[in-house]
CSV table of C-alpha atoms and ligand atoms in Angstrom, one decimal:
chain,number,residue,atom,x,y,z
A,11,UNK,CA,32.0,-31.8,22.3
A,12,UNK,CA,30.1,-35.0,23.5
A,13,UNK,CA,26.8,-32.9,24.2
A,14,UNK,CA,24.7,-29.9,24.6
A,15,UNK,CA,22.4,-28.1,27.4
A,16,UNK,CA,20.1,-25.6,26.4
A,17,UNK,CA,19.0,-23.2,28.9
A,18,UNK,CA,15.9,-21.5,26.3
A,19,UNK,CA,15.0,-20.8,22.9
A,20,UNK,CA,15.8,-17.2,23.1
A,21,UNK,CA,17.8,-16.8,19.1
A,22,UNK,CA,21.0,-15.3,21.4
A,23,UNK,CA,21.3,-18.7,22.8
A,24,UNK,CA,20.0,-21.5,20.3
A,25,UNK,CA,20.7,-19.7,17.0
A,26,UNK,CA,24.3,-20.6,16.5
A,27,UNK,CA,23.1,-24.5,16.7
A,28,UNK,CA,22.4,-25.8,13.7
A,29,UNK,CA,26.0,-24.3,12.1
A,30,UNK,CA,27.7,-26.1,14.8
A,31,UNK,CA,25.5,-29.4,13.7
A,32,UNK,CA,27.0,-28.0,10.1
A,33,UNK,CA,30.0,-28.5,11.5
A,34,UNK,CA,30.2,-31.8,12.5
A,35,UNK,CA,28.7,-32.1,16.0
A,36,UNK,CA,26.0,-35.1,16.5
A,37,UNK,CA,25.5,-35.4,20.1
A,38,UNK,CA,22.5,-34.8,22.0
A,39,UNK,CA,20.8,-31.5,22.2
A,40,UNK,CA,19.7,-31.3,25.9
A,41,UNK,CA,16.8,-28.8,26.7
A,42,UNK,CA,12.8,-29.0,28.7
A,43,UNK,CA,10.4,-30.3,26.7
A,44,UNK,CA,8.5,-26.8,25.9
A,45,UNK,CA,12.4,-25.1,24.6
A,46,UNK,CA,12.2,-28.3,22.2
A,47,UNK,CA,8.8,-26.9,20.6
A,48,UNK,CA,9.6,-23.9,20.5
A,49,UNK,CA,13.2,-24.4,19.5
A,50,UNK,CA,11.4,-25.9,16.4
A,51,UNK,CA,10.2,-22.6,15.7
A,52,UNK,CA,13.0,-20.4,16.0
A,53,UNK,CA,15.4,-22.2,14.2
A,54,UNK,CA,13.4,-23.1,11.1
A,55,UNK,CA,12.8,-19.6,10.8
A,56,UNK,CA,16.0,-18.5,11.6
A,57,UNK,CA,17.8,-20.7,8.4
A,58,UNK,CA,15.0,-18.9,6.5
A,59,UNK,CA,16.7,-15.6,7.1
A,60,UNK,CA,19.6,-16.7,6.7
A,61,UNK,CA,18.5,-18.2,3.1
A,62,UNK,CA,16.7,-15.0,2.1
A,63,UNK,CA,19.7,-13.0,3.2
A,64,UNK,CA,22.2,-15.1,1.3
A,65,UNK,CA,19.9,-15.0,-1.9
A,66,UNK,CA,19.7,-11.0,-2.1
A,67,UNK,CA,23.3,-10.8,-1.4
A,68,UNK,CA,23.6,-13.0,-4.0
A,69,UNK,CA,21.6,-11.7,-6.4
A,70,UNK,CA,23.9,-8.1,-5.8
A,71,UNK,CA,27.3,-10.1,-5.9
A,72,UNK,CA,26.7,-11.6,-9.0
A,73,UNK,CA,25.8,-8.6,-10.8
A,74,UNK,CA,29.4,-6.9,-9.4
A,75,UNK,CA,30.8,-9.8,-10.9
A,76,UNK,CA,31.5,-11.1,-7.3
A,77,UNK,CA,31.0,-15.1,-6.0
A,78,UNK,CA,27.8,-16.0,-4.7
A,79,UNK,CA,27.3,-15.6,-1.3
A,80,UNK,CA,26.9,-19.1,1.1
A,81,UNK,CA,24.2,-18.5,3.9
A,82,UNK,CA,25.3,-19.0,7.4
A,83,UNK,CA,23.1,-22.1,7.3
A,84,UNK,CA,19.8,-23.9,5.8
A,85,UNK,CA,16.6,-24.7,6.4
A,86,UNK,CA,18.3,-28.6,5.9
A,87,UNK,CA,20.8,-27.3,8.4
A,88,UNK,CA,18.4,-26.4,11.1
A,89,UNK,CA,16.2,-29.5,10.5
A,90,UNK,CA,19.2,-32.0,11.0
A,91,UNK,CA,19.9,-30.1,14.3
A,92,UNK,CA,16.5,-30.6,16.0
A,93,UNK,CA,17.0,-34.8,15.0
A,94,UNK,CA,19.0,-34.4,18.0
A,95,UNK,CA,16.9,-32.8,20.6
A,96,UNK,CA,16.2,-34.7,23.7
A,97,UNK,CA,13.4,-33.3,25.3
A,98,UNK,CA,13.8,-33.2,29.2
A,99,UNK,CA,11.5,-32.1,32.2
A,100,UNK,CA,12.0,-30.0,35.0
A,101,UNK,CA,13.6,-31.9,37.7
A,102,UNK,CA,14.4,-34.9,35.7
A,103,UNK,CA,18.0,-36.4,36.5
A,104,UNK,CA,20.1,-37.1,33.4
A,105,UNK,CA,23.1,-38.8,33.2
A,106,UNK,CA,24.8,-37.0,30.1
A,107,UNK,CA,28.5,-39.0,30.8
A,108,UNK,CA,29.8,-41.3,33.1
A,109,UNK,CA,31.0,-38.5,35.1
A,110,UNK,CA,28.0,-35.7,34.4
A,111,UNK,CA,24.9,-35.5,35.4
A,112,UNK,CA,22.4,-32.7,35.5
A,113,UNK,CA,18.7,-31.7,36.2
A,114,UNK,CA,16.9,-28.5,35.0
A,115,UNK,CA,14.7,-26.0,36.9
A,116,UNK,CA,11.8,-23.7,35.7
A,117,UNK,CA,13.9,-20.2,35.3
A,118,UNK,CA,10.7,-17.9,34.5
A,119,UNK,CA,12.2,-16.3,31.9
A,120,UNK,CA,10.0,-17.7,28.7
A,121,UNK,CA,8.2,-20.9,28.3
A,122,UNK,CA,10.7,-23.6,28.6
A,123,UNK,CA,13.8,-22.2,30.0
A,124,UNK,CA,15.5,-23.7,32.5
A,125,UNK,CA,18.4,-23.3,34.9
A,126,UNK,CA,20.9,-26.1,35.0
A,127,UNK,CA,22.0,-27.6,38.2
A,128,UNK,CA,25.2,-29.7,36.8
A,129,UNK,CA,26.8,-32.5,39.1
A,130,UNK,CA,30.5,-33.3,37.7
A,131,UNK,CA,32.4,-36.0,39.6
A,132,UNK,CA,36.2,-35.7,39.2
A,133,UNK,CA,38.7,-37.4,41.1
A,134,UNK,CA,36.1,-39.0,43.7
A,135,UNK,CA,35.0,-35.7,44.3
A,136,UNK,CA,31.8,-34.2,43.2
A,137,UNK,CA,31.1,-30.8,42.4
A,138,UNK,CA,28.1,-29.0,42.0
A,139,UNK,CA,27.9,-26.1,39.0
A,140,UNK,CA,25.1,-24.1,38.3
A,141,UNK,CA,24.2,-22.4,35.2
A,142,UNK,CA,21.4,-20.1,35.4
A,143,UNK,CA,20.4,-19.2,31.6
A,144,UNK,CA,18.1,-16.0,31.4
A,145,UNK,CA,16.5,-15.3,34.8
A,146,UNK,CA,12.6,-14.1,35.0
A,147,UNK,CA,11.1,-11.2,36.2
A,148,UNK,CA,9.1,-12.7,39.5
A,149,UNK,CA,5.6,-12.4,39.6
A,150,UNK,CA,5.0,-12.1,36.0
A,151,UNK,CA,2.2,-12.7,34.3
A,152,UNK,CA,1.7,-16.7,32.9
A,153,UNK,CA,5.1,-18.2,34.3
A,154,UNK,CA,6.3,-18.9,37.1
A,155,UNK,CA,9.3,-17.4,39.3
A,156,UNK,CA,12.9,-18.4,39.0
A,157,UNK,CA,13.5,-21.4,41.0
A,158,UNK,CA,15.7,-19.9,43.9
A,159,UNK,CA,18.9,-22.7,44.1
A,160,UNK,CA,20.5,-23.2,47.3
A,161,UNK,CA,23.6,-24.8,47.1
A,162,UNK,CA,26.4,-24.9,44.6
A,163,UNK,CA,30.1,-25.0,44.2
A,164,UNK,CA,30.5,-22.4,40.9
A,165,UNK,CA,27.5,-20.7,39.7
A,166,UNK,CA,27.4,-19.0,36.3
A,167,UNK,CA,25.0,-16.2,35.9
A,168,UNK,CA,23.1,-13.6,33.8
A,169,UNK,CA,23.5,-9.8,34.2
A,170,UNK,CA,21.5,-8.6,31.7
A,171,UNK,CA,19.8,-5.9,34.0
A,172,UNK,CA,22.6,-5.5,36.8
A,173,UNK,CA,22.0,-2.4,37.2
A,174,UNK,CA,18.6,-1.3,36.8
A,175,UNK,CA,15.4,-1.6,38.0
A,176,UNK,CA,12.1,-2.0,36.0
A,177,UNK,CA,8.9,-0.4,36.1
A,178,UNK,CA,6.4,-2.2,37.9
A,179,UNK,CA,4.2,-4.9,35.8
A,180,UNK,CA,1.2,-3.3,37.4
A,181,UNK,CA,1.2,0.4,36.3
A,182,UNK,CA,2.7,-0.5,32.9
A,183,UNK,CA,-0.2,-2.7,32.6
A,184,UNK,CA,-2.9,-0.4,33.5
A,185,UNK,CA,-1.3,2.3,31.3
A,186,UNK,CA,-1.3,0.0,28.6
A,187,UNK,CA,-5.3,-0.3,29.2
A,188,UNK,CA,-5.8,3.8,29.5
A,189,UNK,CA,-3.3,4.3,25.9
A,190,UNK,CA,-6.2,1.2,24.5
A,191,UNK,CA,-9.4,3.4,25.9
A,192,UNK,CA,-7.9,7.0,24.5
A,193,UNK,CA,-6.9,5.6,20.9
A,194,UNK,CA,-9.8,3.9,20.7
A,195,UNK,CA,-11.9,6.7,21.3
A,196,UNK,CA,-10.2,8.8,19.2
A,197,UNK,CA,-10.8,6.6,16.1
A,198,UNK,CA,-6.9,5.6,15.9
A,199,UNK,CA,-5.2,1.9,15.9
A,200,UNK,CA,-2.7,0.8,18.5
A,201,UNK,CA,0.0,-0.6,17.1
A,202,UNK,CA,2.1,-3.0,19.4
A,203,UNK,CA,5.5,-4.6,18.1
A,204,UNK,CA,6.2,-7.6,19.6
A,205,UNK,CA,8.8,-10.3,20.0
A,206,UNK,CA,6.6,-13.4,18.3
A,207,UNK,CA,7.8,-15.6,21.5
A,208,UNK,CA,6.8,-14.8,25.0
A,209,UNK,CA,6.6,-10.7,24.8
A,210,UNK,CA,3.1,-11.6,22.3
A,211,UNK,CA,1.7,-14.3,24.5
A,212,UNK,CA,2.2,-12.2,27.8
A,213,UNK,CA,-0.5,-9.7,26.3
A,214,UNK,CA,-2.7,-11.9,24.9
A,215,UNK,CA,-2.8,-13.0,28.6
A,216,UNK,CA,-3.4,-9.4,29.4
A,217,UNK,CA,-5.9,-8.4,27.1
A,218,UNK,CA,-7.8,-11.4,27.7
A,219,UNK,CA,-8.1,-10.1,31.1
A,220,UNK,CA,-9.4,-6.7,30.1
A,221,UNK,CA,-11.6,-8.9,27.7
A,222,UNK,CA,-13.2,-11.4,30.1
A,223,UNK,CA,-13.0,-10.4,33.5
A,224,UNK,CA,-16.2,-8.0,34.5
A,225,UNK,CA,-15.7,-4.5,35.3
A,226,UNK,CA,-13.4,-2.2,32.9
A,227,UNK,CA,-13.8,-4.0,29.8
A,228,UNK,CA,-11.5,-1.7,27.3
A,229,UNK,CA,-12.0,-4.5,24.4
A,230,UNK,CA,-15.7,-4.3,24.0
A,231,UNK,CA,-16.1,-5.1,20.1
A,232,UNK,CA,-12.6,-4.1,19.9
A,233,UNK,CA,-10.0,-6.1,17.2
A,234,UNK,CA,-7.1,-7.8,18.5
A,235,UNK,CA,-4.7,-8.7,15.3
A,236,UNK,CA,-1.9,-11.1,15.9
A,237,UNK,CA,-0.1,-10.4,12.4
A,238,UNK,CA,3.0,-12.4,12.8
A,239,UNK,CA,2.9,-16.5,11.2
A,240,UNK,CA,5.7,-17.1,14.4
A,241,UNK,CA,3.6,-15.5,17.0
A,242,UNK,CA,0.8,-17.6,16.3
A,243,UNK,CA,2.9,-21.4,16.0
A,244,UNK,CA,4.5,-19.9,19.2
A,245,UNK,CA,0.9,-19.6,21.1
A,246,UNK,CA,0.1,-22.9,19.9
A,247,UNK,CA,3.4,-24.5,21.9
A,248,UNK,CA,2.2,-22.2,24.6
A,249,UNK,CA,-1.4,-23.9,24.7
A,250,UNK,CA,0.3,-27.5,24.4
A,251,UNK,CA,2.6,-26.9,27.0
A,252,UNK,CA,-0.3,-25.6,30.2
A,253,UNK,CA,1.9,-27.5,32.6
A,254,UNK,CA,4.6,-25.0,32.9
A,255,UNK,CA,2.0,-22.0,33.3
A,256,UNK,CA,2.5,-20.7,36.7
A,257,UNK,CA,-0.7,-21.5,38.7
A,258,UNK,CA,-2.9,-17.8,38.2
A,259,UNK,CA,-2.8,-19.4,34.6
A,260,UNK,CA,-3.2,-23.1,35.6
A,261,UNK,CA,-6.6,-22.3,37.0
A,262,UNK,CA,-7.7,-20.3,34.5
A,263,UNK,CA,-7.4,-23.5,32.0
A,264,UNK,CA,-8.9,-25.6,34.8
A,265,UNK,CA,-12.1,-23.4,34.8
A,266,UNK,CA,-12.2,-24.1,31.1
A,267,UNK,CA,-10.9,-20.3,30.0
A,268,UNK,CA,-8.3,-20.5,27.3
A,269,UNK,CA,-6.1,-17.5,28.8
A,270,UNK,CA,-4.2,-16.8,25.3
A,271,UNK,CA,-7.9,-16.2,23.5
A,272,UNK,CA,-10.9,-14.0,23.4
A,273,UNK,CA,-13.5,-13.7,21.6
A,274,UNK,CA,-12.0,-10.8,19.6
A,275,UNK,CA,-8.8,-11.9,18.6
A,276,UNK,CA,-7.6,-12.7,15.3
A,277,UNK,CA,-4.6,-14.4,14.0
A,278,UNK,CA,-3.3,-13.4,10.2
A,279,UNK,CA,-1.3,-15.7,8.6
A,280,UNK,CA,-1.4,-15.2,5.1
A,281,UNK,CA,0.3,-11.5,3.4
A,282,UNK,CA,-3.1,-11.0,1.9
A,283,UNK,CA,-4.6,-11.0,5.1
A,284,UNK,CA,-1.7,-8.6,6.4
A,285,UNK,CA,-2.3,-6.2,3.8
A,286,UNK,CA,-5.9,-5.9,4.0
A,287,UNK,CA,-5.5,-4.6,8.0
A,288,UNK,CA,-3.7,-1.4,6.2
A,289,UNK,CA,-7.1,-0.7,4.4
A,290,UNK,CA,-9.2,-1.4,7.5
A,291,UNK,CA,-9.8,2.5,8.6
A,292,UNK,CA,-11.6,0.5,12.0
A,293,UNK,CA,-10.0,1.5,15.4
A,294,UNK,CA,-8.1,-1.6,16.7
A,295,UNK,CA,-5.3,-3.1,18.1
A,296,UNK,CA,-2.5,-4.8,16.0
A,297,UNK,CA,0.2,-7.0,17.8
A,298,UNK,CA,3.5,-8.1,15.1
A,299,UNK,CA,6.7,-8.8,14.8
A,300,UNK,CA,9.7,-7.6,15.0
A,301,UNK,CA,9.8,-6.7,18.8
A,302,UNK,CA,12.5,-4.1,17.9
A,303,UNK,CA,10.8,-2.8,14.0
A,304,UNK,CA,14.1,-4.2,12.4
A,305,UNK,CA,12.0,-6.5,9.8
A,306,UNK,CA,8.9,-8.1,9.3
A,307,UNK,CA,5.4,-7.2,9.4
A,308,UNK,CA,5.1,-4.2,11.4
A,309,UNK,CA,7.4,-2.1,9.1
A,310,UNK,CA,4.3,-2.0,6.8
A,311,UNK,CA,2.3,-1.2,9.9
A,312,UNK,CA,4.4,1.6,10.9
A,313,UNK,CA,4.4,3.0,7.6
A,314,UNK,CA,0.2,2.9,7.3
A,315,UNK,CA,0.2,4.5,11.0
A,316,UNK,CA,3.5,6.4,11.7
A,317,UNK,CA,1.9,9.4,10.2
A,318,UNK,CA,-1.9,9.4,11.8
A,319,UNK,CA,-2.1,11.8,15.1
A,320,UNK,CA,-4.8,9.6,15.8
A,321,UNK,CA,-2.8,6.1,16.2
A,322,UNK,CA,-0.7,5.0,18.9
A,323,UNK,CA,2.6,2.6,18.8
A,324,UNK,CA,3.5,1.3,22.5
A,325,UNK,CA,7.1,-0.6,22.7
A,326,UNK,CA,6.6,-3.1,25.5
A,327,UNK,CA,10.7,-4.8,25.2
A,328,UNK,CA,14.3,-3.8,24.9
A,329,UNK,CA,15.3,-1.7,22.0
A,330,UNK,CA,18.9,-2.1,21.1
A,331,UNK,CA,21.2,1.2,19.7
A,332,UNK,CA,20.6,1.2,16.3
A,333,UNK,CA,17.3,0.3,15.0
A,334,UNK,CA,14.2,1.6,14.5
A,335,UNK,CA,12.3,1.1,17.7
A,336,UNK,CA,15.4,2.9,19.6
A,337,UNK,CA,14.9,5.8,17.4
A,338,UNK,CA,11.5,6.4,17.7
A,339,UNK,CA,11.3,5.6,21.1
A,340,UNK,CA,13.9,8.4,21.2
A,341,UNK,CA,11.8,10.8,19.4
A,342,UNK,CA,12.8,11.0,15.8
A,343,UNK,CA,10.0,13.2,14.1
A,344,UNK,CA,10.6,11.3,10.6
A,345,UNK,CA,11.8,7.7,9.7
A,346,UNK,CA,13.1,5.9,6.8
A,347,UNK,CA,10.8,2.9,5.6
A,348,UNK,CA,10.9,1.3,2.9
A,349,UNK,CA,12.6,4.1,0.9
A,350,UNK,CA,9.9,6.4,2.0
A,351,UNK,CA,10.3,9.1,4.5
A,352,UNK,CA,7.2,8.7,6.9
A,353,UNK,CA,6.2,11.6,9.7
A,354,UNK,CA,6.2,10.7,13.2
A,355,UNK,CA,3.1,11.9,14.4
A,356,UNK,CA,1.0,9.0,16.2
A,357,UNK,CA,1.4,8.8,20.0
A,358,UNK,CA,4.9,7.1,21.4
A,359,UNK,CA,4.6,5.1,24.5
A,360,UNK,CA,7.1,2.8,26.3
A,361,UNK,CA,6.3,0.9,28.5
A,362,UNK,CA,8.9,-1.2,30.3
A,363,UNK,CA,7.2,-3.2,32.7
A,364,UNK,CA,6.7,-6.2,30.9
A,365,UNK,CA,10.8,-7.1,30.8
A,366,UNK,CA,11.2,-11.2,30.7
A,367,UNK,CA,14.5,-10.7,32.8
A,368,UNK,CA,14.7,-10.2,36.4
A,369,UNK,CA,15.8,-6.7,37.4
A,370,UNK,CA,19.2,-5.5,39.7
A,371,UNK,CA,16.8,-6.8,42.8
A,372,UNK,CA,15.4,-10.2,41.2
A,373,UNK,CA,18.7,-11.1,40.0
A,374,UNK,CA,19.9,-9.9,44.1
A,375,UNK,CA,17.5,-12.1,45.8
A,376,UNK,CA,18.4,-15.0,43.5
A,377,UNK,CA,21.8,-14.8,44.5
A,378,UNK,CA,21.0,-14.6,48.3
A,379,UNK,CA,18.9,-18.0,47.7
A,380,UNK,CA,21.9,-19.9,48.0
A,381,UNK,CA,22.2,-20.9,51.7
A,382,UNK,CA,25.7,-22.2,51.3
A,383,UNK,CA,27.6,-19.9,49.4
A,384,UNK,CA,29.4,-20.9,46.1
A,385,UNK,CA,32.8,-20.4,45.9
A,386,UNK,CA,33.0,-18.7,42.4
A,387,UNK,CA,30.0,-16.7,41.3
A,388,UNK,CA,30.5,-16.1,37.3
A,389,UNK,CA,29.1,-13.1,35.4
A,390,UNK,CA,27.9,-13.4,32.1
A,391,UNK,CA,25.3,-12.4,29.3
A,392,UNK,CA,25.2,-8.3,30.3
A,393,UNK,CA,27.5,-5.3,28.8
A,394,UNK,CA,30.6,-4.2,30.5
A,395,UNK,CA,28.4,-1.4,32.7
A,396,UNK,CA,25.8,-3.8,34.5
A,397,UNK,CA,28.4,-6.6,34.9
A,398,UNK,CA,30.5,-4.4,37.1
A,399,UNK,CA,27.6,-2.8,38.6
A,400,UNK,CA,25.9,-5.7,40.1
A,401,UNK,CA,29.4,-7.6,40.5
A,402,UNK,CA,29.8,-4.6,43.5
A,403,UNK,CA,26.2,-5.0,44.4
A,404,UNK,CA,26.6,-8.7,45.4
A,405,UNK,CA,30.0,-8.3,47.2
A,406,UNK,CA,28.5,-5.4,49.3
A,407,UNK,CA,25.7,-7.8,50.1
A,408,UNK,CA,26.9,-10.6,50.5
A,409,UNK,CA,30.7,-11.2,50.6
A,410,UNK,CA,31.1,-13.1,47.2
A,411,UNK,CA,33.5,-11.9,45.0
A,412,UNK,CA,32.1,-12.4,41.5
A,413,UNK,CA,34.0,-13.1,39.0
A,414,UNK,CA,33.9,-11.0,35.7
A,415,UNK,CA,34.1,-12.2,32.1
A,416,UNK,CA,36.1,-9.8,30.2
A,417,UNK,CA,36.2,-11.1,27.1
A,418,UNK,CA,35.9,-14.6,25.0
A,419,UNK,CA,38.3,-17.0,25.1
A,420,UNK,CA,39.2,-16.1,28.6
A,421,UNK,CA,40.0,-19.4,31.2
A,422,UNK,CA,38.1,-20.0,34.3
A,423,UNK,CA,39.6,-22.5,37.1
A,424,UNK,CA,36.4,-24.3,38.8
B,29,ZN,ZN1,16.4,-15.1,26.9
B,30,ZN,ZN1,19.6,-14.2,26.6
């Protein structure tokens, strides 16, 4: 492998990096300027997982008499991997080989992530392939829209949500606002896991539109906790990076607002601080990590506030089968935390109109932006049931005859 192109810093697509830079490959790590920050982030704190994970493991397979157990990676690992990284900006032309060149657009899906348009010249011919990383949601709040493409030979795309569509941004957001107002006056906290990246500094936006903008002002006096070390290095390389804010945002900087901050928002770094919000009886809001419950600080959370009719826990992302957040979104009256059986009696929202990928429509009308159709349209990053469900979507609307990836390891002639 003579280089790499990095569509985001989403862990599904970056996290496997520094094993294969543990593995031998030294070439450049391609990817905007804003995925290099944040890439930072995400990787450090992956190898620290990993590291943990290896050293309780350990710990267990020495005591059964077992070898100790290697972690996936290290912290050194992930450090050596991010020498590499060649930060690049959107629309910039770069001549990766003699034969390759390529040039990233804004795809709205996080800060940073990009589509690539890749140019390959082979045999005197050149042919144009695009890959389209994770698509955005349109009109979202802080980033922009995908950047519609128009021409291209083979075009590789995300499926994610073939074959939904989401609940509008607007009524999730002003249900999120009523669930703050009703919590709050019953004397209850709203507890709000959170993907640390993107999912955390979309609501900051949000609330600090309920906080600052006149009229219903649901945040009067009202605590905003950002308890998660990630989430707040993540809004930092969101504030240093204002250029790729789409241009609601832009002009909110320009007239001096700082749209990730209010006066009543706190960030907790330190497990002191973390712990002393479980003995703060004061209604208010608490934003932490994980997005899906599966670790981290809002385990603890949940355990203070599972059991209080008067709290309310909204889930504002994707929950996968099998963790926590799936089974209390799905109703579960008690839950298992840590060794504790804790009642579920707060309120459960979910509110799903705050998805970072584009819908069955968005990823439609992206399709239809090419004016010249490409000749092979590829489908990746979605389970078997949206893949073939927007696979027939697109060939009712538009001819093309996608082509479906079945399983790894499986050859595509461009
Ligand atoms: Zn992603
Ligand atoms: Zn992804």
């Amino acid at each position: 492998m003579d280089f790499l192109i990095l569509s985001h810093a989403h862990i599904d697509h970056c996290g496997r990096i520094p094993l294969l830079v543990k593995r031998g490959f030294d070439g450049p790590i391609y990817c905007s300027d804003a995925t290099a920050v944040v890439l930072g982030i995400m990787l450090r704190d992956s190898a620290h997982i990993h590291e943990n994970e290896a050293e309780w493991k350990t710990r267990k397979a020495l005591r059964a008499g077992k070898d100790p157990v290697e972690p996936l990676y290290t912290t050194e690992d992930a450090e050596n991997s991010l020498k590499t990284v060649r930060p690049v900006r959107y629309g910039e032309t770069v001549q990766a080989a003699e034969d390759v060149r390529f040039v990233f657009r804004d795809a709205g899906h996080i800060l940073g992530s990009a589509i690539a348009e890749i140019f390959v010249r082979e045999g005197g011919a050149e042919k144009k392939l695009v890959f389209s990383g994770d698509l955005g949601a349109s009109h979202r709040p802080l980033l922009n829209d995908p950047t519609v493409i128009e021409e291209a030979d083979a075009v590789i795309m995300e499926t994610t949500y073939g074959d939904r569509l989401h609940e509008e941004n607007q009524s999730s957001l002003a249900a999120l606002s009523n669930i703050i107002e009703t919590t709050m006056a019953r004397g209850g906290t709203v507890l709000i896991p959170s993907f640390a990246v993107g999912r955390t500094q979309e609501l900051l936006y949000e609330l600090n539109a309920y906080a600052e903008q006149s009229g219903r002002n649901v945040l009067t006096g009202v605590k905003v906790y950002v308890d998660s070390p990630m989430a707040a290095a993540a809004t930092e390389a969101f504030r240093k990076n204002v250029q790729d804010f789409d241009a609601e945002a832009q002009a909110l900087v320009r007239k001096g607002d700082d749209p990730l901050d209010f006066a009543t928002l706190v960030f907790t770094n330190t497990t002191e601080e973390s712990k002393a919000l479980n003995r703060d009886e004061t209604p208010k809001i608490i934003i932490s990590a994980s997005g899906m419950c599966e670790a981290g600080r809002i385990r603890h959370h949940l355990k203070h506030h599972l059991w209080k009719r008067t709290s309310s826990v909204v889930f504002v992302g994707y929950q996968a089968e099998g963790t926590l957040g799936r089974r209390i979104t799905e109703g579960a009256k008690t839950v298992m935390l840590f060794g504790e059986e804790i009642a579920v009696r707060a309120q459960i929202y979910n509110l799903q109109g705050f998805s970072a990928h584009a819908d069955k429509n968005g990823l439609l009308a992206w399709v239809k932006g090419f004016t010249k159709k490409p000749r092979t349209l590829i489908l990746v990053h979605g389970e078997a049931e949206p893949k073939r469900a927007f696979a027939q979507t697109v060939e009712k609307a538009t001819g093309i005859r996608p082509f479906i990836v079945e399983h790894l390891g499986q050859t595509v002639e461009l």
